[in-house]
Amino acid sequence: MAYSTRTSWHILFVFPCVLIITAPLRAFKDVLYPNFDPQEWSLIRSQGIMNRIFANHCFELFLLTFILLNIFKVWLVMFKAPLLPVTASVEESERGNAPTNESDLCLYRQIQNPESQTNTEKRYYYIQLLKLMVIYGSISACIVWFFGPSIYDRIHRDTGGHCVKHPEIPFYRICKDAGYNFKGGFKSSGHSLITTTFASCLAFETLSMWNWLVFVNSLNGLSTAVLRAGKIVLFCCLFLYITWLSVFTVTCLFYHTLGERVVGTATACAVVYCTFLRYKL
């Protein structure tokens, strides 16, 4: 059985589709329930458990899950995959059945040629580290720090946002941290950015792990314990993905304007596209 090389473009479209579907629902909600206050509902309020855990700690959650996925995948390939005959591996590549992204291609070469184990293993780790740097660097530049205030904070200020009664404080984050109110301007949706980016990246990484589990099992016949472990990892990733999708849906239905949500989602899709589809890291 060949390694699955199907390009998973559909992963990139899940969050934009939710954004489009929820737009008319948001409009109906605003017309039928103009005084609805999400802060009165514990599950969807900004300080609710879903937001405090899965949005406020999304950086840590994604990193932990990313590490877990890679540990399992590397262990699977290093210790459970049989070596591929060189002739067979060449034929696989010629038929286009070898992995197309750089990180999985390194692991594939690992079982093609064990003599290059050190070099291919190092290259795999370098690519995964570069992937993390692109993901975290992009998000951080938008909502955390970009040679000072973040890009989104600068846009917020430059579009008329101001700290109420404290004009000496020009940026949203500094104003809120000081306990003041910040009004006006175009506040790009950071929640749309982080949930779309992390959930979509997690989906690509989980699919990669699952492809390897299926591939190695087809070659070597994995034990029930290993298959069960793979399913547990898959379940954990799926739970986190669905939770981030839920946070995104709540954001679309109750927070930010449509334009602000579009900017956050579009930025995230650009990051995911470049990382997994354009440059195939």
PDB file of C-alpha atoms in Angstrom, residues 52 62 65 78 80 90 135 205 217 272:
ATOM      1  CA  ARG A  52     -10.112  31.288  29.269  1.00  0.00           C
ATOM      2  CA  PHE A  62      -0.987  23.817  20.217  1.00  0.00           C
ATOM      3  CA  THR A  65      -0.198  18.769  20.862  1.00  0.00           C
ATOM      4  CA  MET A  78      11.881   4.867  13.558  1.00  0.00           C
ATOM      5  CA  LYS A  80       7.823   0.266  13.746  1.00  0.00           C
ATOM      6  CA  VAL A  90      12.205   4.589  -6.371  1.00  0.00           C
ATOM      7  CA  ILE A 135       3.172  29.804  12.702  1.00  0.00           C
ATOM      8  CA  GLU A 205      -0.369  17.629  11.385  1.00  0.00           C
ATOM      9  CA  ASN A 217       0.299  -0.694   9.491  1.00  0.00           C
ATOM     10  CA  VAL A 272      -1.738  28.011   6.785  1.00  0.00           C
TER      11      VAL A 272
END
